[in-house]
Amino acid sequence: MDALNEKEGAKLSKAVLESVTEPLTLMGMQLGDGTLIEKPTFNATFKDSGYGYGHIIGTYRGYKYVNHGGSTYGHYSYITVIPSLNIGVFTVISGNNYHNTNMWRMQKPMHIYMLDKMMGEEMWLNAENICTFPKPWIEEETEIFEGAKRGTVNVEATAVSPGEAARFVGNYSNPVYPVLMLKLEDSALKFEMGNSNGSVVEIYNKTDNEKRLVVILNMPTDALNLPDTEKTVAYLYYQDTTLDINDKIERVELELGLERYPFKRNHSTACRHLTLLIFGALIVELLLSYD
């Protein structure tokens, strides 16, 4: 796989392709939907295990795959590629609610079915059981198959005071994701990351030492004038073992869906500049690859 499109002359080196499909951070359960498809419950294991530059990396029947999905109102897309076998599946479907967990449940088994067919493996999904997946393997609904649901704001949490909010103000970095920014605007703590932003409305004590901020997100795919009660809720977990309210929070973990990602406070812009240089180098190599 040395080129993206040889007919049009747009080529990427094998080294570049491999670099963007190598896992840079580990994942617990699968990104977004939290699916756990593993033996001996199922006939084969389909498991995401890491995340690279915009690619989810995992294994199916012992083969490394690269996949990702995306959605907006009325549209769902999902792609799975097994580079070593030069095979892949891409599906798009439509629906009226892009947070409907039944949508990903339809696409994932379709990909497993088509991958088995192309690989010449015995197909354990068919026209009868693919529509009831994950049944009959799992009879009852569990958290594993409930999907990434929108959170709800905890009414027992307390508002973030300007003094407390000042401890969080700053930029936080993760090797893979955009810089996470927390800033004060009109005495209110605001969240910004990539093309998403939101308001930090409450603090909720999870344990004695671990606490979390509650963030109501404004997502780029949200409908205009979407009420706060229907917006996506994210959480920022942090450890607070000090009694000094002037101490800055150094680390936070962003929880969105069923995943948590660690971020460390930036004391300089070096990390952000390095990320920009890496992506800049990839773009330059792509442009230079044109004949």
Short mmCIF file of C-alpha atoms in Angstrom, two decimals:
data_model
loop_
_atom_site.label_atom_id
_atom_site.label_comp_id
_atom_site.label_asym_id
_atom_site.label_seq_id
_atom_site.Cartn_x
_atom_site.Cartn_y
_atom_site.Cartn_z
CA MET A 1 0.00 0.00 0.00
CA ASP A 2 2.43 2.66 -1.27
CA ALA A 3 -0.11 5.02 -2.80
CA LEU A 4 -3.51 6.47 -2.10
CA ASN A 5 -4.42 6.99 -5.72
CA GLU A 6 -1.90 5.88 -8.32
CA LYS A 7 -4.18 6.77 -11.24
CA GLU A 8 -4.19 10.42 -10.28
CA GLY A 9 -0.55 10.40 -9.23
CA ALA A 10 -1.20 11.25 -5.57
CA LYS A 11 1.20 9.08 -3.59
CA LEU A 12 2.25 8.69 0.01
CA SER A 13 5.28 6.68 1.03
CA LYS A 14 4.79 3.43 2.89
CA ALA A 15 6.62 4.91 5.88
CA VAL A 16 4.15 7.80 6.14
CA LEU A 17 1.13 5.51 5.86
CA GLU A 18 2.54 3.23 8.56
CA SER A 19 3.25 6.18 10.86
CA VAL A 20 -0.37 7.38 10.84
CA THR A 21 -1.75 3.90 11.49
CA GLU A 22 0.44 3.05 14.49
CA PRO A 23 -1.25 3.30 17.90
CA LEU A 24 -0.11 6.32 19.91
CA THR A 25 -2.44 5.88 22.86
CA LEU A 26 -4.11 2.83 24.35
CA MET A 27 -7.85 2.34 24.52
CA GLY A 28 -9.87 0.40 27.04
CA MET A 29 -13.18 -0.49 25.48
CA GLN A 30 -13.89 0.42 21.92
CA LEU A 31 -14.00 4.09 21.04
CA GLY A 32 -17.45 5.64 21.15
CA ASP A 33 -19.77 2.67 21.34
CA GLY A 34 -17.97 0.63 23.99
CA THR A 35 -18.50 -2.66 22.15
CA LEU A 36 -16.71 -5.71 23.50
CA ILE A 37 -16.76 -8.45 20.83
CA GLU A 38 -14.47 -11.21 22.10
CA LYS A 39 -14.21 -14.96 22.32
CA PRO A 40 -15.53 -17.11 23.91
CA THR A 41 -18.82 -15.17 23.89
CA PHE A 42 -18.64 -14.56 20.13
CA ASN A 43 -17.17 -16.70 17.35
CA ALA A 44 -14.30 -14.28 16.72
CA THR A 45 -12.65 -11.26 18.31
CA PHE A 46 -13.14 -7.81 16.78
CA LYS A 47 -11.39 -5.39 19.14
CA ASP A 48 -10.08 -1.84 18.96
CA SER A 49 -6.93 -1.50 21.04
CA GLY A 50 -5.19 1.75 20.07
CA TYR A 51 -5.54 5.13 18.39
CA GLY A 52 -3.12 6.68 15.89
CA TYR A 53 -3.34 9.91 13.88
CA GLY A 54 -7.08 9.80 13.25
CA HIS A 55 -7.16 6.01 12.90
CA ILE A 56 -8.44 3.34 15.29
CA ILE A 57 -6.20 0.26 15.29
CA GLY A 58 -7.31 -3.21 16.32
CA THR A 59 -7.41 -6.86 15.32
CA TYR A 60 -9.91 -9.23 13.72
CA ARG A 61 -9.09 -12.95 13.47
CA GLY A 62 -5.48 -12.06 14.29
CA TYR A 63 -5.14 -9.50 11.46
CA LYS A 64 -4.42 -5.86 12.19
CA TYR A 65 -7.16 -3.54 10.96
CA VAL A 66 -7.54 0.22 10.72
CA ASN A 67 -11.01 1.68 11.07
CA HIS A 68 -13.06 4.73 11.93
CA GLY A 69 -16.63 5.93 11.82
CA GLY A 70 -18.36 9.25 11.59
CA SER A 71 -21.84 10.67 11.83
CA THR A 72 -23.96 13.76 11.56
CA TYR A 73 -27.69 14.23 11.44
CA GLY A 74 -29.11 11.78 8.91
CA HIS A 75 -25.78 10.21 7.90
CA TYR A 76 -23.51 7.46 9.27
CA SER A 77 -20.26 6.22 7.74
CA TYR A 78 -17.86 3.48 8.80
CA ILE A 79 -14.68 2.09 7.22
CA THR A 80 -12.55 -0.95 8.09
CA VAL A 81 -9.32 -1.85 6.25
CA ILE A 82 -7.01 -4.85 6.72
CA PRO A 83 -3.77 -3.58 5.08
CA SER A 84 -1.92 -6.91 5.02
CA LEU A 85 -4.73 -8.52 2.98
CA ASN A 86 -5.44 -5.45 0.82
CA ILE A 87 -9.13 -5.64 1.66
CA GLY A 88 -11.55 -3.15 3.18
CA VAL A 89 -15.19 -2.33 3.72
CA PHE A 90 -16.88 1.08 3.62
CA THR A 91 -20.55 1.57 4.44
CA VAL A 92 -22.86 4.56 4.63
CA ILE A 93 -26.41 4.51 5.95
CA SER A 94 -29.03 7.12 6.77
CA GLY A 95 -31.29 7.72 9.73
CA ASN A 96 -33.00 10.47 11.65
CA ASN A 97 -30.91 10.46 14.84
CA TYR A 98 -27.13 10.36 14.74
CA HIS A 99 -26.95 9.26 18.39
CA ASN A 100 -29.09 6.19 17.72
CA THR A 101 -27.03 3.22 18.94
CA ASN A 102 -28.82 0.89 16.53
CA MET A 103 -26.96 2.55 13.67
CA TRP A 104 -23.49 1.37 14.69
CA ARG A 105 -25.00 -2.01 15.59
CA MET A 106 -26.05 -2.36 11.97
CA GLN A 107 -22.71 -1.31 10.48
CA LYS A 108 -20.28 -3.28 12.63
CA PRO A 109 -21.81 -6.72 11.96
CA MET A 110 -22.10 -5.82 8.27
CA HIS A 111 -18.34 -5.22 8.20
CA ILE A 112 -17.63 -8.48 10.02
CA TYR A 113 -19.85 -10.34 7.54
CA MET A 114 -18.16 -8.83 4.49
CA LEU A 115 -14.63 -9.24 5.89
CA ASP A 116 -15.28 -12.94 6.52
CA LYS A 117 -16.57 -13.31 2.97
CA MET A 118 -13.48 -11.65 1.46
CA MET A 119 -11.13 -13.59 3.75
CA GLY A 120 -12.74 -16.90 2.87
CA GLU A 121 -13.53 -17.60 6.53
CA GLU A 122 -16.54 -19.46 7.85
CA MET A 123 -19.21 -16.80 8.22
CA TRP A 124 -20.76 -16.72 11.68
CA LEU A 125 -23.14 -13.87 10.89
CA ASN A 126 -25.98 -14.39 8.42
CA ALA A 127 -29.24 -12.84 7.25
CA GLU A 128 -31.05 -14.28 10.27
CA ASN A 129 -28.82 -13.33 13.21
CA ILE A 130 -27.24 -10.16 11.85
CA CYS A 131 -30.51 -8.30 12.44
CA THR A 132 -30.69 -9.41 16.08
CA PHE A 133 -26.98 -8.85 16.87
CA PRO A 134 -25.65 -9.09 19.60
CA LYS A 135 -28.32 -11.73 20.27
CA PRO A 136 -28.29 -14.74 20.46
CA TRP A 137 -24.74 -14.51 21.87
CA ILE A 138 -25.83 -12.00 24.51
CA GLU A 139 -29.44 -12.33 25.57
CA GLU A 140 -29.78 -9.32 27.87
CA GLU A 141 -28.86 -5.71 27.24
CA THR A 142 -25.72 -4.71 29.14
CA GLU A 143 -23.55 -1.60 29.43
CA ILE A 144 -21.21 -3.13 26.87
CA PHE A 145 -23.90 -2.87 24.20
CA GLU A 146 -25.72 0.26 25.25
CA GLY A 147 -23.47 2.50 23.17
CA ALA A 148 -22.06 5.93 23.92
CA LYS A 149 -25.00 7.71 25.46
CA ARG A 150 -25.27 11.41 26.14
CA GLY A 151 -24.64 12.15 29.79
CA THR A 152 -26.96 14.11 32.05
CA VAL A 153 -26.01 17.00 34.31
CA ASN A 154 -25.89 16.01 37.99
CA VAL A 155 -28.25 18.29 39.90
CA GLU A 156 -26.36 17.72 43.17
CA ALA A 157 -23.13 19.20 41.82
CA THR A 158 -22.00 22.69 42.77
CA ALA A 159 -21.33 25.65 40.49
CA VAL A 160 -17.74 26.53 39.63
CA SER A 161 -16.77 29.72 41.43
CA PRO A 162 -14.40 32.17 39.66
CA GLY A 163 -11.75 31.50 42.31
CA GLU A 164 -11.94 27.73 41.82
CA ALA A 165 -12.11 28.10 38.05
CA ALA A 166 -8.83 30.03 38.00
CA ARG A 167 -7.00 26.85 39.08
CA PHE A 168 -7.93 25.20 35.77
CA VAL A 169 -7.25 28.06 33.35
CA GLY A 170 -4.60 27.08 30.80
CA ASN A 171 -3.79 24.74 27.92
CA TYR A 172 -3.51 20.95 28.28
CA SER A 173 -1.89 18.51 25.83
CA ASN A 174 -2.30 14.92 24.71
CA PRO A 175 0.02 13.34 22.06
CA VAL A 176 -2.89 12.62 19.72
CA TYR A 177 -5.69 15.11 20.32
CA PRO A 178 -5.92 18.89 19.84
CA VAL A 179 -4.91 21.20 22.67
CA LEU A 180 -7.58 21.34 25.36
CA MET A 181 -8.09 24.93 26.52
CA LEU A 182 -9.83 26.10 29.67
CA LYS A 183 -10.34 29.85 30.03
CA LEU A 184 -12.34 32.40 31.98
CA GLU A 185 -14.92 34.48 30.13
CA ASP A 186 -17.16 36.81 32.13
CA SER A 187 -16.18 34.94 35.33
CA ALA A 188 -17.32 31.62 33.78
CA LEU A 189 -15.05 28.69 32.95
CA LYS A 190 -15.12 27.80 29.22
CA PHE A 191 -13.92 24.70 27.38
CA GLU A 192 -12.42 24.66 23.89
CA MET A 193 -10.87 21.78 21.94
CA GLY A 194 -10.54 21.63 18.18
CA ASN A 195 -13.83 22.73 16.61
CA SER A 196 -15.85 22.03 19.77
CA ASN A 197 -16.44 24.29 22.74
CA GLY A 198 -18.60 24.37 25.81
CA SER A 199 -19.36 25.69 29.28
CA VAL A 200 -18.11 24.16 32.51
CA VAL A 201 -21.22 24.39 34.63
CA GLU A 202 -20.62 22.20 37.69
CA ILE A 203 -18.15 20.30 39.83
CA TYR A 204 -19.09 16.85 41.07
CA ASN A 205 -17.09 14.96 43.72
CA LYS A 206 -16.57 11.44 42.42
CA THR A 207 -14.39 10.29 45.35
CA ASP A 208 -12.54 11.99 48.19
CA ASN A 209 -9.59 12.86 45.96
CA GLU A 210 -10.90 12.43 42.40
CA LYS A 211 -13.31 15.11 41.25
CA ARG A 212 -14.74 16.06 37.90
CA LEU A 213 -15.87 19.08 35.99
CA VAL A 214 -19.07 18.76 33.98
CA VAL A 215 -18.92 20.27 30.49
CA ILE A 216 -21.94 20.97 28.27
CA LEU A 217 -20.54 20.78 24.73
CA ASN A 218 -21.48 22.69 21.63
CA MET A 219 -20.64 20.18 18.89
CA PRO A 220 -20.20 21.26 15.24
CA THR A 221 -22.80 18.70 14.19
CA ASP A 222 -25.45 19.89 16.67
CA ALA A 223 -28.61 21.45 15.33
CA LEU A 224 -29.02 25.22 15.74
CA ASN A 225 -30.59 26.33 19.04
CA LEU A 226 -30.27 22.84 20.52
CA PRO A 227 -31.35 23.04 24.20
CA ASP A 228 -28.69 22.27 26.83
CA THR A 229 -30.67 19.23 27.99
CA GLU A 230 -30.03 17.58 24.60
CA LYS A 231 -26.38 18.55 24.20
CA THR A 232 -23.46 16.19 24.68
CA VAL A 233 -22.02 16.14 28.19
CA ALA A 234 -18.31 15.50 28.78
CA TYR A 235 -16.36 15.23 32.02
CA LEU A 236 -12.93 16.43 33.09
CA TYR A 237 -11.57 14.29 35.93
CA TYR A 238 -8.77 15.57 38.12
CA GLN A 239 -6.96 14.71 41.35
CA ASP A 240 -7.11 17.30 44.12
CA THR A 241 -5.02 16.45 47.16
CA THR A 242 -3.98 19.97 48.13
CA LEU A 243 -5.69 22.36 50.51
CA ASP A 244 -4.22 25.42 48.77
CA ILE A 245 -6.86 26.91 46.47
CA ASN A 246 -4.12 28.78 44.60
CA ASP A 247 -2.43 25.59 43.35
CA LYS A 248 -2.94 24.96 39.64
CA ILE A 249 -4.41 21.69 38.42
CA GLU A 250 -1.68 19.96 36.39
CA ARG A 251 -3.50 16.98 34.87
CA VAL A 252 -7.04 16.25 33.71
CA GLU A 253 -8.69 13.28 32.01
CA LEU A 254 -11.33 13.97 29.37
CA GLU A 255 -14.23 11.50 29.41
CA LEU A 256 -16.48 11.45 26.37
CA GLY A 257 -18.72 8.47 25.74
CA LEU A 258 -17.00 5.47 27.29
CA GLU A 259 -13.40 6.64 26.87
CA ARG A 260 -11.06 8.69 29.07
CA TYR A 261 -8.00 10.48 27.67
CA PRO A 262 -5.20 12.02 29.79
CA PHE A 263 -4.10 15.63 29.28
CA LYS A 264 -1.17 17.40 30.94
CA ARG A 265 -0.91 21.14 31.52
CA ASN A 266 1.23 22.97 28.99
CA HIS A 267 3.86 25.22 30.51
CA SER A 268 5.03 26.09 27.00
CA THR A 269 3.75 25.88 23.44
CA ALA A 270 6.45 23.40 22.37
CA CYS A 271 4.12 20.39 22.33
CA ARG A 272 1.55 22.19 20.20
CA HIS A 273 4.24 23.38 17.79
CA LEU A 274 5.62 19.84 17.48
CA THR A 275 2.16 18.51 16.59
CA LEU A 276 1.74 21.22 13.95
CA LEU A 277 5.16 20.41 12.49
CA ILE A 278 4.30 16.70 12.23
CA PHE A 279 1.04 17.34 10.40
CA GLY A 280 2.74 20.02 8.30
CA ALA A 281 5.40 17.53 7.23
CA LEU A 282 2.72 15.02 6.21
CA ILE A 283 0.95 17.65 4.11
CA VAL A 284 4.22 18.72 2.45
CA GLU A 285 5.09 15.12 1.57
CA LEU A 286 1.61 14.64 0.09
CA LEU A 287 1.98 17.76 -2.06
CA LEU A 288 5.48 16.79 -3.20
CA SER A 289 4.25 13.32 -4.17
CA TYR A 290 2.21 14.73 -7.05
CA ASP A 291 3.88 14.13 -10.39
#
